[in-house]
Structures are given as structure tokens and as C-alpha cells.
Amino acid sequence: MASVAIVGVGESEWGRSVDRPLDELILDACRLAIADAGLQGHDIDGFVPCTPHPAADELAASLGAKRSFTVKPGLEAGAGTVGAALLAEMMIEKGLAKNVLVYFGYKGSKPGGPYSYHAEDPVKAAFEMPFGWYGQPVYFAMWAQRYCHDYNVDPATFADIALSARAWAQLTPGAQKAKPLTRDGYFEAPMVATPMRTLDCCLISDGGAAYVISSVEQARDLAKAPVLVGGVGVGSTEMTMGSIFSQNRPDPLRFGALESSAMAYAKAGISAKDVDFAQIYDCFSISMVLQLEEMGFAERGAGAAFCSLDRIGPGGSFPINTNGGHLCYSYLPGMNHVVEAVRQVRGERGDAQVSRKSVCAIGGLGGNDHATLVLTEDR
Amino acid sequence: MSVPNFPPPRDIDLTNPFWEATDQGELRLPACSVCGAFQWYPVPGFACHPEATRHWREVAHTGTVFTFSKVERAFLPFGSEPPYTLILVALDDVDNARLVTVLVGDDQDSVAIGSRVELSPTVFETHTLPTFRLSA
């Protein structure tokens, strides 16, 4: 039985480049999430910062919140923002806080962009950058190449993932890439690193996002229908962040999602076949494919073919990334997926509303770690 | 096709012996001083032998392409002029270690997973990059 629920979600203004301080964007997102729940700033007493700034004490002062407990995830990117729900659940179950604010923000437009994160890793700076093995698209292109080789997959299969993301984005206000895209248009897009094209790669975004988690009992008294946290799971590989993308391991195409999804499904009392729709961390088309295989939606090697436009796109039998995801909506790692899942389960998505919305699985990748979050309707 | 020229940091004890070796035309990877097991990439301690120090062992100059990509845009802050071909090489005599490197040679478009490659260094003013070429 779920003990906690997501009661509010918020996103600041976002875009390729937003000329406002990141702390301000994050504060906007937090205020929106708290208001979405029908709560006030002083109701918030637990904090899960998924970003170095603003620190929880400064944010609490800005919101008029009291701080009972603060804990930061030791996981990065999507694993951190999706896995943060587990920390919030633990805080509430332990009686450390009643209403927990999970927040994140990112300026992808900063000098050096998203790539510079890896320049700070001494082994990557020494053993990869001098060769030009740099930039996340390069790492994932190498994996896409290997995946296509091992499972006899035509790289053209990835086109449907880009087409589906674009189709969802066209139904979603504010999506960064929402112009119509044809199949030919996908193949006309420039190659970034073979076999991946620009449209296989996520956006660059500036913005903030937040969500609020409360006990299920309290959630039922709040503004909107509670979205229950059916289960959260985390999984870690044996690799360091520095070595995960290049070095040997028993199964090179695994990123921890097998473990995280098993844990989340067990807690939720479901299996993969009970999931109605999914939001999966799509920093790249290939990363989404690998996770959905580990999460049990397709057999190993069959994930790319599984992602046909008519299955995962609007009107499909298994919708994925129903706002356009990180490819077309926004790139606030993992957060966009959680916010979208909540809106879908509530039935707030208008033209993009999925028809079966009882159970959503969210996959959050963070390099060598992974988190799975199962959200369900309150029934 | 080009080869990126992006000098490595040379003041870090954990990583610099690799570049000291390439300057000599050698390829050395860190290993446990007690049992000789390679540790790539290096981390501060050895789980196999906590008392061990880092010993940089010479490795084979040949290997097999595990995967590759032709990079067609620049990500480095400077020093790269795409396109260039990256390869991940499983070195012949090293378990659990793969070398990230650049493929050189006029025939590089014929690279495939499983291609045999051998060391063919590219010498820059600041450092020697242990690039590889396809074996005949």
C-alpha cells in the first residue's frame, strides 16, 4: 500500500536560454508546486535538493517554510530527481517531515554546456578528453553502434523515437521543439556522431522544476486528486561515473534499471505488463531503448523495434514520453518526466491525455545509477 | 579526417604516468603492485590489496575494436576539427580494460566492430596521443 503521494508539481518558465538567475527559476517552480498542491510555503518542512543551489536553508527562507529535515540524493541527473521520491517517502514514513519539497534546476546554456560536468572528472579529463571522447552524445553513439551490431538493429529504427517525441510535443504547450517533423526530416537532420543524428539527442534547457510529496492521508484532503507513489526503486552498477561509458563490465548495456524497476514493481505489487504508459529518461534515443528493455517492456535487443510511432506515439497502445520528453519538451533531467506523469495520471493533459492512465512507470538514468518510480491513481 | 589536439593535464599523479609513457612510445596502464591486476580507470585505492601502490604496467600495442563512432561535430572547447573516428579498443593482453582512442589512416572508413588495430602514435608538441590504425 502506498504511504505517500505526489500532491503538487511545478515548472518555471524554460527554454533554450532563459536570461534569469537559476535560483529565481527554481523558486518559481517551488512556489508553483506548492500552490498546485493547495499548500502554503509554511506547510513545507522537508527538503530534497537535487541541485547545489539554492541550498535548502535559503529556499526555506524564501518560501517561509520551516525545515525539519533535509537530505540530498547521492545519485545524479535522472536517477537523482526520480529517486528523490524514495527519500521523501522515507522522511515521511519516519516522521521526519510531513510535506517534502523535491527541487531541481539547470542552466544547460551555461558556458561549456552539459558536457562540462564530465570535464571535472579527473579520469575523463586525462584519458578521454585528449582523444575527443567528450560530450554525452559521443558516449551514447558508441553504445548505439554496439547495440545495433549485437542485435542486428538498423539505426533507421531510431527514427520513430524522434517522430513520436515530436508528435507528443506538438500536443504540449511550451514544448521547445514542436514544429512538424516528417520521416524524411529525421534523416535529413545532421549526423552528430554515427549512428546518432541531432534529433536523437536531447534539448538544452534552462529552467527549474519541483514536486511536493505528502502522506496519502493528507493528500486526500488537498487541492487535487492524489497521485500515489506505488513504489520507488534504485539500482546501481559496479562502475564509477568516470568509467561507466567506456569500460568493461559483465553486461555493457545495463545501467541499473533492471534492479531499480524490480524494486519499484515489487513495492507497487505490479509487473511491467501492468504499466499503462511510461516516461523514460531520453537524454538520447538509445538510452531510452536500453532502459525500457531493462524495465521489462521489451526483450533485450527488441527495444528499438518496440518503439514504433504507432505504439509509443499519440493514440498508441503504450505511450512513452507523452510531453515530448527530453528530446522535444525540455531537458530538466528526470523532472520533466515526473511532472508529466503526474499530470497524465490526474487527467490534466487535454489533447495529449492518454486513455489508460492508472499506472505510470518513470525511468530516471544518472550514468551509473538508475531510479524507477511507479505512480498510480488513487483507487 | 583529423586527430584532436587537446593536451592532457600533466600535474595529476593519478593519471600522468599514462602520458609519461606515451611520450616514450609506450602504453602503460595502472595495476596493483602486489598481484598485478589492472585497475582501469584508476581510483585512489586497491580493493584486492589495500597495502598496494599503483604500478604502471606495459600493455600490448594491439587490440580489437569494441565499438566506434565517426564524430561529426566539435564538443571539446578547442582542438578538435570534426570529423574524426573514435574507437574503443579491447587491448589484447588486458582483461577488463578498454582504451579510448582515435583511429588514424586513409582506410579508416572501413572500420567495423571486431576490426584488428595497432598502435600508431600521433605526436603533438605538448603530448603524444596513442592513436591506432587498422592492422593489415
Short mmCIF file of C-alpha atoms in Angstrom, two decimals:
data_model
loop_
_atom_site.label_atom_id
_atom_site.label_comp_id
_atom_site.label_asym_id
_atom_site.label_seq_id
_atom_site.Cartn_x
_atom_site.Cartn_y
_atom_site.Cartn_z
CA MET A 1 0.00 0.00 0.00
CA ALA A 2 1.26 3.40 -0.91
CA SER A 3 2.05 5.60 2.08
CA VAL A 4 2.79 8.81 0.17
CA ALA A 5 1.56 10.69 -2.87
CA ILE A 6 2.74 13.44 -5.15
CA VAL A 7 0.40 16.33 -4.39
CA GLY A 8 1.89 19.17 -6.39
CA VAL A 9 4.13 19.76 -9.40
CA GLY A 10 5.60 22.95 -10.81
CA GLU A 11 7.78 24.15 -13.65
CA SER A 12 9.27 27.61 -14.07
CA GLU A 13 9.45 29.24 -17.45
CA TRP A 14 12.00 27.33 -19.54
CA GLY A 15 13.72 27.42 -22.88
CA ARG A 16 16.97 27.10 -24.77
CA SER A 17 18.24 30.11 -22.86
CA VAL A 18 16.37 31.99 -20.12
CA ASP A 19 18.03 35.20 -19.03
CA ARG A 20 17.15 34.98 -15.33
CA PRO A 21 19.13 33.64 -12.36
CA LEU A 22 18.71 29.92 -11.83
CA ASP A 23 17.77 30.40 -8.15
CA GLU A 24 14.84 32.55 -9.24
CA LEU A 25 13.63 29.94 -11.71
CA ILE A 26 13.83 27.24 -9.06
CA LEU A 27 11.94 29.42 -6.58
CA ASP A 28 9.21 29.97 -9.17
CA ALA A 29 8.93 26.22 -9.73
CA CYS A 30 8.72 25.54 -5.98
CA ARG A 31 6.02 28.15 -5.47
CA LEU A 32 4.02 26.69 -8.35
CA ALA A 33 4.35 23.15 -6.99
CA ILE A 34 3.25 24.23 -3.52
CA ALA A 35 0.29 26.18 -4.93
CA ASP A 36 -0.63 23.24 -7.19
CA ALA A 37 -0.98 21.14 -4.03
CA GLY A 38 -3.13 23.77 -2.35
CA LEU A 39 -0.46 24.21 0.31
CA GLN A 40 1.33 27.31 1.66
CA GLY A 41 5.07 27.84 1.98
CA HIS A 42 4.88 27.33 5.75
CA ASP A 43 3.42 23.85 5.22
CA ILE A 44 6.69 22.61 3.72
CA ASP A 45 9.00 21.06 6.30
CA GLY A 46 11.15 18.57 4.37
CA PHE A 47 13.58 19.27 1.54
CA VAL A 48 15.26 17.11 -1.08
CA PRO A 49 17.59 19.38 -3.07
CA CYS A 50 18.63 17.77 -6.35
CA THR A 51 20.88 20.69 -7.22
CA PRO A 52 23.68 22.50 -5.36
CA HIS A 53 21.89 25.88 -5.38
CA PRO A 54 19.83 27.22 -3.81
CA ALA A 55 20.59 25.42 -0.57
CA ALA A 56 17.51 24.29 1.36
CA ASP A 57 18.01 26.87 4.11
CA GLU A 58 17.93 29.75 1.61
CA LEU A 59 14.99 28.30 -0.23
CA ALA A 60 13.09 27.72 3.01
CA ALA A 61 13.69 31.34 3.99
CA SER A 62 12.35 32.48 0.61
CA LEU A 63 9.24 30.31 0.98
CA GLY A 64 8.59 30.94 4.65
CA ALA A 65 8.97 27.21 5.25
CA LYS A 66 10.26 25.55 8.38
CA ARG A 67 12.99 22.99 7.92
CA SER A 68 12.58 19.78 9.88
CA PHE A 69 14.84 17.66 7.71
CA THR A 70 16.89 17.96 4.53
CA VAL A 71 18.57 15.16 2.60
CA LYS A 72 20.33 15.19 -0.77
CA PRO A 73 20.36 12.23 -3.17
CA GLY A 74 23.81 10.81 -3.86
CA LEU A 75 22.64 9.98 -7.37
CA GLU A 76 22.99 12.19 -10.41
CA ALA A 77 20.70 13.53 -13.13
CA GLY A 78 17.55 11.46 -13.74
CA ALA A 79 18.46 8.90 -11.08
CA GLY A 80 18.63 11.74 -8.56
CA THR A 81 15.43 13.56 -9.44
CA VAL A 82 13.33 10.40 -9.87
CA GLY A 83 14.95 8.57 -6.94
CA ALA A 84 14.35 11.64 -4.74
CA ALA A 85 10.81 10.33 -4.27
CA LEU A 86 12.28 7.48 -2.24
CA LEU A 87 13.97 9.93 0.12
CA ALA A 88 10.76 11.90 0.52
CA GLU A 89 8.86 8.68 1.25
CA MET A 90 11.43 7.67 3.87
CA MET A 91 11.28 11.08 5.53
CA ILE A 92 7.51 10.95 5.81
CA GLU A 93 7.37 7.31 6.93
CA LYS A 94 9.97 8.06 9.63
CA GLY A 95 8.01 11.07 10.82
CA LEU A 96 10.81 13.46 9.93
CA ALA A 97 8.62 15.69 7.77
CA LYS A 98 5.03 16.00 6.59
CA ASN A 99 5.29 17.81 3.25
CA VAL A 100 8.50 17.31 1.33
CA LEU A 101 9.68 19.58 -1.47
CA VAL A 102 11.88 18.00 -4.15
CA TYR A 103 13.51 20.61 -6.35
CA PHE A 104 15.88 20.90 -9.25
CA GLY A 105 17.05 23.45 -11.76
CA TYR A 106 19.53 23.58 -14.54
CA LYS A 107 21.16 26.01 -16.91
CA GLY A 108 22.12 24.00 -19.94
CA SER A 109 23.04 27.28 -21.63
CA LYS A 110 25.96 27.86 -19.24
CA PRO A 111 29.45 28.04 -20.79
CA GLY A 112 30.61 24.52 -21.63
CA GLY A 113 27.01 23.31 -21.62
CA PRO A 114 26.03 19.91 -20.26
CA TYR A 115 29.38 18.50 -21.37
CA SER A 116 31.46 20.38 -18.80
CA TYR A 117 30.12 18.20 -15.97
CA HIS A 118 32.34 15.41 -17.26
CA ALA A 119 35.39 17.65 -17.70
CA GLU A 120 35.55 17.85 -13.91
CA ASP A 121 36.17 14.11 -13.61
CA PRO A 122 39.97 13.59 -13.46
CA VAL A 123 39.99 10.29 -15.33
CA LYS A 124 37.75 11.58 -18.09
CA ALA A 125 39.86 14.74 -18.36
CA ALA A 126 43.02 12.64 -18.61
CA PHE A 127 42.01 9.57 -20.60
CA GLU A 128 39.06 10.64 -22.72
CA MET A 129 39.06 14.36 -23.46
CA PRO A 130 42.51 14.38 -25.12
CA PHE A 131 41.12 11.91 -27.68
CA GLY A 132 37.98 13.92 -28.33
CA TRP A 133 35.88 11.32 -26.50
CA TYR A 134 33.81 14.05 -24.95
CA GLY A 135 30.20 15.09 -24.85
CA GLN A 136 27.41 12.74 -23.85
CA PRO A 137 26.25 12.29 -27.48
CA VAL A 138 29.63 10.70 -28.23
CA TYR A 139 29.36 8.18 -25.39
CA PHE A 140 25.86 7.14 -26.34
CA ALA A 141 26.65 6.98 -30.05
CA MET A 142 29.30 4.38 -29.27
CA TRP A 143 26.70 2.35 -27.37
CA ALA A 144 24.15 2.74 -30.13
CA GLN A 145 26.73 1.39 -32.58
CA ARG A 146 27.44 -1.61 -30.38
CA TYR A 147 23.74 -2.24 -29.73
CA CYS A 148 22.93 -2.21 -33.44
CA HIS A 149 25.79 -4.62 -34.07
CA ASP A 150 24.94 -7.07 -31.30
CA TYR A 151 21.21 -7.23 -32.03
CA ASN A 152 21.22 -6.66 -35.78
CA VAL A 153 19.24 -3.43 -35.48
CA ASP A 154 19.05 -0.95 -38.37
CA PRO A 155 19.87 2.51 -36.94
CA ALA A 156 16.96 3.83 -39.04
CA THR A 157 14.72 2.19 -36.42
CA PHE A 158 15.54 5.05 -34.03
CA ALA A 159 13.64 7.48 -36.26
CA ASP A 160 10.33 6.53 -34.67
CA ILE A 161 11.51 7.66 -31.25
CA ALA A 162 12.23 11.14 -32.58
CA LEU A 163 8.97 11.20 -34.54
CA SER A 164 6.96 10.13 -31.51
CA ALA A 165 8.58 12.70 -29.23
CA ARG A 166 7.83 15.39 -31.80
CA ALA A 167 4.22 14.29 -32.17
CA TRP A 168 3.68 14.47 -28.41
CA ALA A 169 5.44 17.84 -28.24
CA GLN A 170 3.02 19.21 -30.82
CA LEU A 171 0.21 18.48 -28.35
CA THR A 172 2.04 20.11 -25.44
CA PRO A 173 2.11 23.84 -24.71
CA GLY A 174 5.60 25.21 -24.21
CA ALA A 175 7.45 22.28 -25.76
CA GLN A 176 10.77 23.53 -27.10
CA LYS A 177 10.73 21.56 -30.37
CA ALA A 178 7.19 21.39 -31.67
CA LYS A 179 7.41 22.04 -35.41
CA PRO A 180 6.06 19.19 -37.53
CA LEU A 181 8.63 16.54 -38.38
CA THR A 182 8.45 14.07 -41.25
CA ARG A 183 10.36 10.80 -41.52
CA ASP A 184 12.45 12.32 -44.28
CA GLY A 185 13.10 15.28 -42.00
CA TYR A 186 14.63 12.94 -39.43
CA PHE A 187 17.06 11.51 -41.98
CA GLU A 188 17.92 14.99 -43.25
CA ALA A 189 19.00 16.07 -39.74
CA PRO A 190 22.78 16.31 -39.38
CA MET A 191 24.74 13.38 -38.01
CA VAL A 192 26.28 14.20 -34.63
CA ALA A 193 28.25 11.02 -34.07
CA THR A 194 27.39 7.93 -36.09
CA PRO A 195 24.79 6.46 -35.89
CA MET A 196 23.13 9.30 -33.93
CA ARG A 197 21.63 12.38 -35.51
CA THR A 198 20.77 15.69 -33.89
CA LEU A 199 17.18 14.53 -33.43
CA ASP A 200 18.35 11.54 -31.37
CA CYS A 201 19.82 13.98 -28.83
CA CYS A 202 18.08 15.83 -26.02
CA LEU A 203 17.48 19.55 -25.89
CA ILE A 204 19.48 22.10 -23.99
CA SER A 205 17.29 23.94 -21.49
CA ASP A 206 17.32 26.49 -18.71
CA GLY A 207 14.65 26.15 -16.06
CA GLY A 208 13.51 24.86 -12.70
CA ALA A 209 11.06 22.15 -11.64
CA ALA A 210 9.75 20.84 -8.34
CA TYR A 211 7.29 18.41 -6.79
CA VAL A 212 5.74 18.01 -3.36
CA ILE A 213 5.20 14.68 -1.60
CA SER A 214 2.85 14.21 1.37
CA SER A 215 1.26 11.30 3.21
CA VAL A 216 -1.63 9.68 1.38
CA GLU A 217 -3.99 10.66 4.22
CA GLN A 218 -3.07 14.32 3.93
CA ALA A 219 -3.06 14.11 0.14
CA ARG A 220 -6.72 13.16 0.08
CA ASP A 221 -7.57 16.50 1.76
CA LEU A 222 -5.57 18.63 -0.67
CA ALA A 223 -6.42 20.50 -3.86
CA LYS A 224 -6.03 17.78 -6.47
CA ALA A 225 -6.54 14.07 -6.74
CA PRO A 226 -3.54 12.38 -5.11
CA VAL A 227 -1.09 10.60 -7.40
CA LEU A 228 0.10 7.68 -5.32
CA VAL A 229 3.73 6.68 -5.09
CA GLY A 230 3.19 2.98 -5.71
CA GLY A 231 6.87 2.20 -5.40
CA VAL A 232 10.31 3.66 -5.91
CA GLY A 233 13.37 1.61 -6.73
CA VAL A 234 17.02 2.37 -7.22
CA GLY A 235 19.76 0.37 -8.90
CA SER A 236 23.48 0.98 -9.13
CA THR A 237 26.12 -0.53 -11.37
CA GLU A 238 29.57 -1.60 -10.23
CA MET A 239 31.11 1.19 -12.33
CA THR A 240 32.27 4.68 -11.40
CA MET A 241 30.74 7.63 -13.24
CA GLY A 242 34.13 8.09 -14.91
CA SER A 243 34.28 4.56 -16.26
CA ILE A 244 30.64 3.63 -16.97
CA PHE A 245 30.60 4.78 -20.59
CA SER A 246 33.82 3.23 -21.81
CA GLN A 247 34.95 0.39 -19.59
CA ASN A 248 34.24 -3.28 -19.40
CA ARG A 249 31.58 -4.82 -17.20
CA PRO A 250 29.70 -8.07 -17.23
CA ASP A 251 26.82 -6.64 -19.23
CA PRO A 252 27.81 -3.45 -21.05
CA LEU A 253 24.28 -2.47 -21.99
CA ARG A 254 22.93 -2.35 -18.45
CA PHE A 255 22.61 0.81 -16.42
CA GLY A 256 20.89 -0.35 -13.22
CA ALA A 257 17.32 -0.18 -14.48
CA LEU A 258 16.77 -3.93 -14.08
CA GLU A 259 17.36 -3.62 -10.35
CA SER A 260 15.54 -0.31 -9.89
CA SER A 261 12.44 -1.44 -11.77
CA ALA A 262 12.31 -4.81 -9.97
CA MET A 263 12.36 -2.97 -6.64
CA ALA A 264 9.74 -0.44 -7.69
CA TYR A 265 7.40 -3.03 -9.21
CA ALA A 266 7.70 -5.28 -6.14
CA LYS A 267 6.77 -2.43 -3.83
CA ALA A 268 3.87 -1.46 -6.07
CA GLY A 269 2.74 -5.07 -6.36
CA ILE A 270 2.80 -4.97 -10.16
CA SER A 271 4.79 -6.27 -13.09
CA ALA A 272 5.84 -4.46 -16.24
CA LYS A 273 2.74 -5.68 -18.07
CA ASP A 274 0.51 -3.79 -15.61
CA VAL A 275 2.02 -0.45 -16.64
CA ASP A 276 -0.27 1.69 -18.83
CA PHE A 277 2.27 4.24 -20.02
CA ALA A 278 5.82 5.32 -19.28
CA GLN A 279 8.12 8.29 -19.03
CA ILE A 280 11.69 7.21 -19.69
CA TYR A 281 14.80 9.33 -19.43
CA ASP A 282 15.55 10.12 -23.04
CA CYS A 283 18.81 12.00 -22.97
CA PHE A 284 19.25 10.06 -26.24
CA SER A 285 17.05 7.71 -28.21
CA ILE A 286 19.39 4.82 -27.43
CA SER A 287 19.33 5.47 -23.68
CA MET A 288 15.54 5.25 -23.70
CA VAL A 289 15.69 1.96 -25.59
CA LEU A 290 18.17 0.40 -23.18
CA GLN A 291 16.15 1.40 -20.14
CA LEU A 292 12.84 0.17 -21.47
CA GLU A 293 14.41 -3.21 -22.12
CA GLU A 294 15.79 -3.38 -18.59
CA MET A 295 12.45 -2.20 -17.21
CA GLY A 296 10.76 -5.19 -18.82
CA PHE A 297 8.78 -3.55 -21.62
CA ALA A 298 10.71 -5.26 -24.42
CA GLU A 299 13.16 -8.12 -24.75
CA ARG A 300 16.84 -7.32 -24.94
CA GLY A 301 17.59 -6.21 -28.49
CA ALA A 302 13.91 -5.66 -29.31
CA GLY A 303 13.54 -2.26 -27.66
CA ALA A 304 14.23 -0.14 -30.72
CA ALA A 305 11.65 -2.01 -32.80
CA PHE A 306 9.22 -1.84 -29.86
CA CYS A 307 9.33 1.96 -30.08
CA SER A 308 7.26 2.27 -33.24
CA LEU A 309 5.40 5.53 -33.67
CA ASP A 310 2.06 3.75 -33.67
CA ARG A 311 2.81 2.12 -30.31
CA ILE A 312 4.55 4.86 -28.29
CA GLY A 313 3.15 7.96 -30.02
CA PRO A 314 -0.20 9.71 -29.51
CA GLY A 315 -3.05 7.21 -29.68
CA GLY A 316 -0.65 4.30 -29.34
CA SER A 317 -1.10 1.24 -27.16
CA PHE A 318 1.90 2.03 -24.93
CA PRO A 319 2.52 5.79 -24.83
CA ILE A 320 6.03 6.89 -23.85
CA ASN A 321 7.23 10.40 -23.02
CA THR A 322 3.86 11.98 -23.54
CA ASN A 323 5.04 15.59 -23.42
CA GLY A 324 7.84 15.11 -25.96
CA GLY A 325 10.36 14.19 -23.29
CA HIS A 326 13.89 15.46 -23.17
CA LEU A 327 14.12 15.21 -26.95
CA CYS A 328 11.41 17.80 -27.64
CA TYR A 329 9.84 19.24 -24.48
CA SER A 330 12.61 20.32 -22.12
CA TYR A 331 15.81 18.97 -20.61
CA LEU A 332 15.49 19.23 -16.85
CA PRO A 333 16.82 15.73 -16.21
CA GLY A 334 14.10 13.39 -14.96
CA MET A 335 11.98 16.22 -13.57
CA ASN A 336 10.05 16.77 -16.79
CA HIS A 337 9.11 13.10 -16.72
CA VAL A 338 7.83 13.17 -13.15
CA VAL A 339 5.79 16.34 -13.75
CA GLU A 340 4.29 14.91 -16.93
CA ALA A 341 3.43 11.58 -15.30
CA VAL A 342 1.55 13.36 -12.50
CA ARG A 343 -0.42 15.49 -14.96
CA GLN A 344 -1.35 12.42 -17.01
CA VAL A 345 -2.46 10.36 -14.01
CA ARG A 346 -4.60 13.31 -12.91
CA GLY A 347 -6.12 13.53 -16.38
CA GLU A 348 -4.99 17.12 -16.97
CA ARG A 349 -3.36 16.70 -20.36
CA GLY A 350 -6.09 17.68 -22.79
CA ASP A 351 -5.23 16.70 -26.37
CA ALA A 352 -2.27 14.69 -25.13
CA GLN A 353 -4.20 12.80 -22.48
CA VAL A 354 -3.55 9.06 -22.55
CA SER A 355 -6.64 6.87 -22.39
CA ARG A 356 -5.32 4.32 -19.88
CA LYS A 357 -3.76 6.31 -17.09
CA SER A 358 -3.91 4.16 -13.94
CA VAL A 359 -0.27 3.13 -13.73
CA CYS A 360 2.78 5.03 -14.98
CA ALA A 361 6.39 3.92 -14.70
CA ILE A 362 9.11 6.57 -14.77
CA GLY A 363 12.71 5.63 -15.54
CA GLY A 364 15.45 8.02 -14.46
CA LEU A 365 19.01 7.43 -15.63
CA GLY A 366 22.02 9.03 -13.97
CA GLY A 367 25.05 7.47 -15.66
CA ASN A 368 25.99 4.59 -13.35
CA ASP A 369 22.77 4.71 -11.30
CA HIS A 370 19.09 4.37 -12.12
CA ALA A 371 15.77 5.01 -10.39
CA THR A 372 12.28 3.77 -11.23
CA LEU A 373 9.17 5.45 -9.86
CA VAL A 374 5.72 3.90 -10.21
CA LEU A 375 2.82 6.33 -9.88
CA THR A 376 -0.79 5.20 -9.70
CA GLU A 377 -4.26 6.58 -9.49
CA ASP A 378 -5.86 6.63 -6.02
CA ARG A 379 -8.47 3.89 -6.31
CA MET B 1 39.74 13.17 -41.05
CA SER B 2 41.61 14.78 -38.20
CA VAL B 3 43.03 13.94 -34.79
CA PRO B 4 42.01 16.10 -31.83
CA ASN B 5 44.83 18.09 -30.26
CA PHE B 6 43.70 18.69 -26.71
CA PRO B 7 46.63 18.44 -24.26
CA PRO B 8 46.01 16.25 -21.21
CA PRO B 9 46.53 17.58 -17.68
CA ARG B 10 50.13 16.78 -16.68
CA ASP B 11 50.14 17.59 -12.97
CA ILE B 12 47.97 14.78 -11.62
CA ASP B 13 49.76 11.79 -10.04
CA LEU B 14 46.75 9.53 -10.57
CA THR B 15 46.81 9.93 -14.35
CA ASN B 16 50.08 11.46 -15.58
CA PRO B 17 52.20 8.28 -15.77
CA PHE B 18 50.00 7.24 -18.72
CA TRP B 19 51.16 10.31 -20.66
CA GLU B 20 54.78 9.97 -19.49
CA ALA B 21 54.69 6.51 -21.06
CA THR B 22 53.10 7.59 -24.34
CA ASP B 23 55.83 10.23 -24.69
CA GLN B 24 58.28 7.27 -24.71
CA GLY B 25 56.24 5.39 -27.30
CA GLU B 26 54.92 3.02 -24.63
CA LEU B 27 51.45 2.13 -23.45
CA ARG B 28 51.14 1.61 -19.70
CA LEU B 29 48.08 1.05 -17.55
CA PRO B 30 47.90 1.15 -13.76
CA ALA B 31 47.94 -2.12 -11.85
CA CYS B 32 48.11 -3.40 -8.29
CA SER B 33 51.76 -3.60 -7.15
CA VAL B 34 51.04 -6.81 -5.23
CA CYS B 35 49.04 -9.02 -7.62
CA GLY B 36 49.44 -7.14 -10.90
CA ALA B 37 45.70 -6.84 -11.60
CA PHE B 38 44.94 -3.90 -13.84
CA GLN B 39 42.80 -1.10 -12.47
CA TRP B 40 41.47 0.97 -15.32
CA TYR B 41 40.41 3.66 -14.80
CA PRO B 42 42.44 4.26 -11.66
CA VAL B 43 40.72 5.03 -8.37
CA PRO B 44 42.57 6.01 -5.17
CA GLY B 45 42.70 2.57 -3.53
CA PHE B 46 43.05 -1.12 -4.40
CA ALA B 47 40.26 -3.36 -3.11
CA CYS B 48 42.33 -6.51 -3.82
CA HIS B 49 45.33 -5.38 -1.75
CA PRO B 50 44.80 -2.30 0.42
CA GLU B 51 48.55 -2.00 1.03
CA ALA B 52 49.34 -1.91 -2.70
CA THR B 53 50.73 1.03 -4.61
CA ARG B 54 49.96 1.86 -8.22
CA HIS B 55 52.30 0.17 -10.68
CA TRP B 56 52.11 1.20 -14.34
CA ARG B 57 52.45 -2.00 -16.40
CA GLU B 58 53.24 -2.07 -20.11
CA VAL B 59 50.48 -3.49 -22.27
CA ALA B 60 50.12 -4.79 -25.80
CA HIS B 61 50.11 -2.37 -28.72
CA THR B 62 47.39 -4.35 -30.49
CA GLY B 63 43.74 -4.98 -29.92
CA THR B 64 40.21 -5.30 -31.29
CA VAL B 65 37.63 -2.59 -31.91
CA PHE B 66 34.78 -2.99 -29.40
CA THR B 67 32.80 -0.09 -30.84
CA PHE B 68 33.39 3.10 -32.81
CA SER B 69 31.78 6.34 -33.95
CA LYS B 70 32.58 8.93 -36.55
CA VAL B 71 32.21 12.21 -34.67
CA GLU B 72 30.89 14.93 -36.92
CA ARG B 73 30.67 17.91 -34.61
CA ALA B 74 33.01 19.50 -32.10
CA PHE B 75 32.33 19.12 -28.38
CA LEU B 76 35.76 19.96 -26.96
CA PRO B 77 36.26 23.62 -26.07
CA PHE B 78 39.12 23.70 -28.63
CA GLY B 79 41.45 21.44 -30.57
CA SER B 80 39.08 19.22 -32.50
CA GLU B 81 38.14 19.55 -36.14
CA PRO B 82 35.48 17.00 -36.99
CA PRO B 83 35.13 14.57 -38.49
CA TYR B 84 37.32 12.13 -36.63
CA THR B 85 36.82 8.46 -35.84
CA LEU B 86 36.76 7.34 -32.23
CA ILE B 87 37.35 3.72 -31.35
CA LEU B 88 37.11 1.82 -28.11
CA VAL B 89 39.85 -0.81 -28.16
CA ALA B 90 39.90 -4.03 -26.18
CA LEU B 91 43.67 -4.48 -25.78
CA ASP B 92 44.96 -7.97 -26.47
CA ASP B 93 46.52 -8.85 -23.14
CA VAL B 94 44.40 -6.86 -20.71
CA ASP B 95 41.16 -8.13 -19.21
CA ASN B 96 38.64 -5.54 -18.17
CA ALA B 97 40.32 -2.56 -19.77
CA ARG B 98 39.42 -0.70 -22.89
CA LEU B 99 41.36 2.15 -24.39
CA VAL B 100 39.52 5.16 -25.75
CA THR B 101 41.44 6.35 -28.80
CA VAL B 102 41.34 7.82 -32.28
CA LEU B 103 41.68 5.81 -35.48
CA VAL B 104 44.21 7.11 -38.00
CA GLY B 105 45.00 6.10 -41.57
CA ASP B 106 43.46 6.57 -45.02
CA ASP B 107 41.44 3.36 -44.71
CA GLN B 108 39.59 4.28 -41.53
CA ASP B 109 36.16 4.34 -43.14
CA SER B 110 36.38 0.55 -43.36
CA VAL B 111 36.46 0.19 -39.57
CA ALA B 112 33.96 -2.24 -38.05
CA ILE B 113 33.32 -3.77 -34.67
CA GLY B 114 35.87 -6.56 -34.42
CA SER B 115 38.50 -4.86 -36.61
CA ARG B 116 42.09 -5.54 -35.58
CA VAL B 117 44.07 -2.39 -34.74
CA GLU B 118 47.61 -1.49 -33.70
CA LEU B 119 49.33 1.46 -32.06
CA SER B 120 50.30 4.28 -34.42
CA PRO B 121 51.02 7.33 -32.25
CA THR B 122 50.33 10.92 -33.24
CA VAL B 123 52.98 13.29 -31.93
CA PHE B 124 51.96 16.80 -30.91
CA GLU B 125 54.17 19.50 -29.43
CA THR B 126 52.73 19.00 -25.95
CA HIS B 127 51.99 15.28 -25.87
CA THR B 128 51.94 12.04 -27.81
CA LEU B 129 48.48 10.66 -28.44
CA PRO B 130 48.45 6.84 -28.64
CA THR B 131 46.30 6.69 -31.73
CA PHE B 132 45.71 3.37 -33.54
CA ARG B 133 45.46 2.27 -37.18
CA LEU B 134 43.77 -0.69 -38.78
CA SER B 135 46.11 -3.69 -38.95
CA ALA B 136 46.98 -5.00 -42.40
#
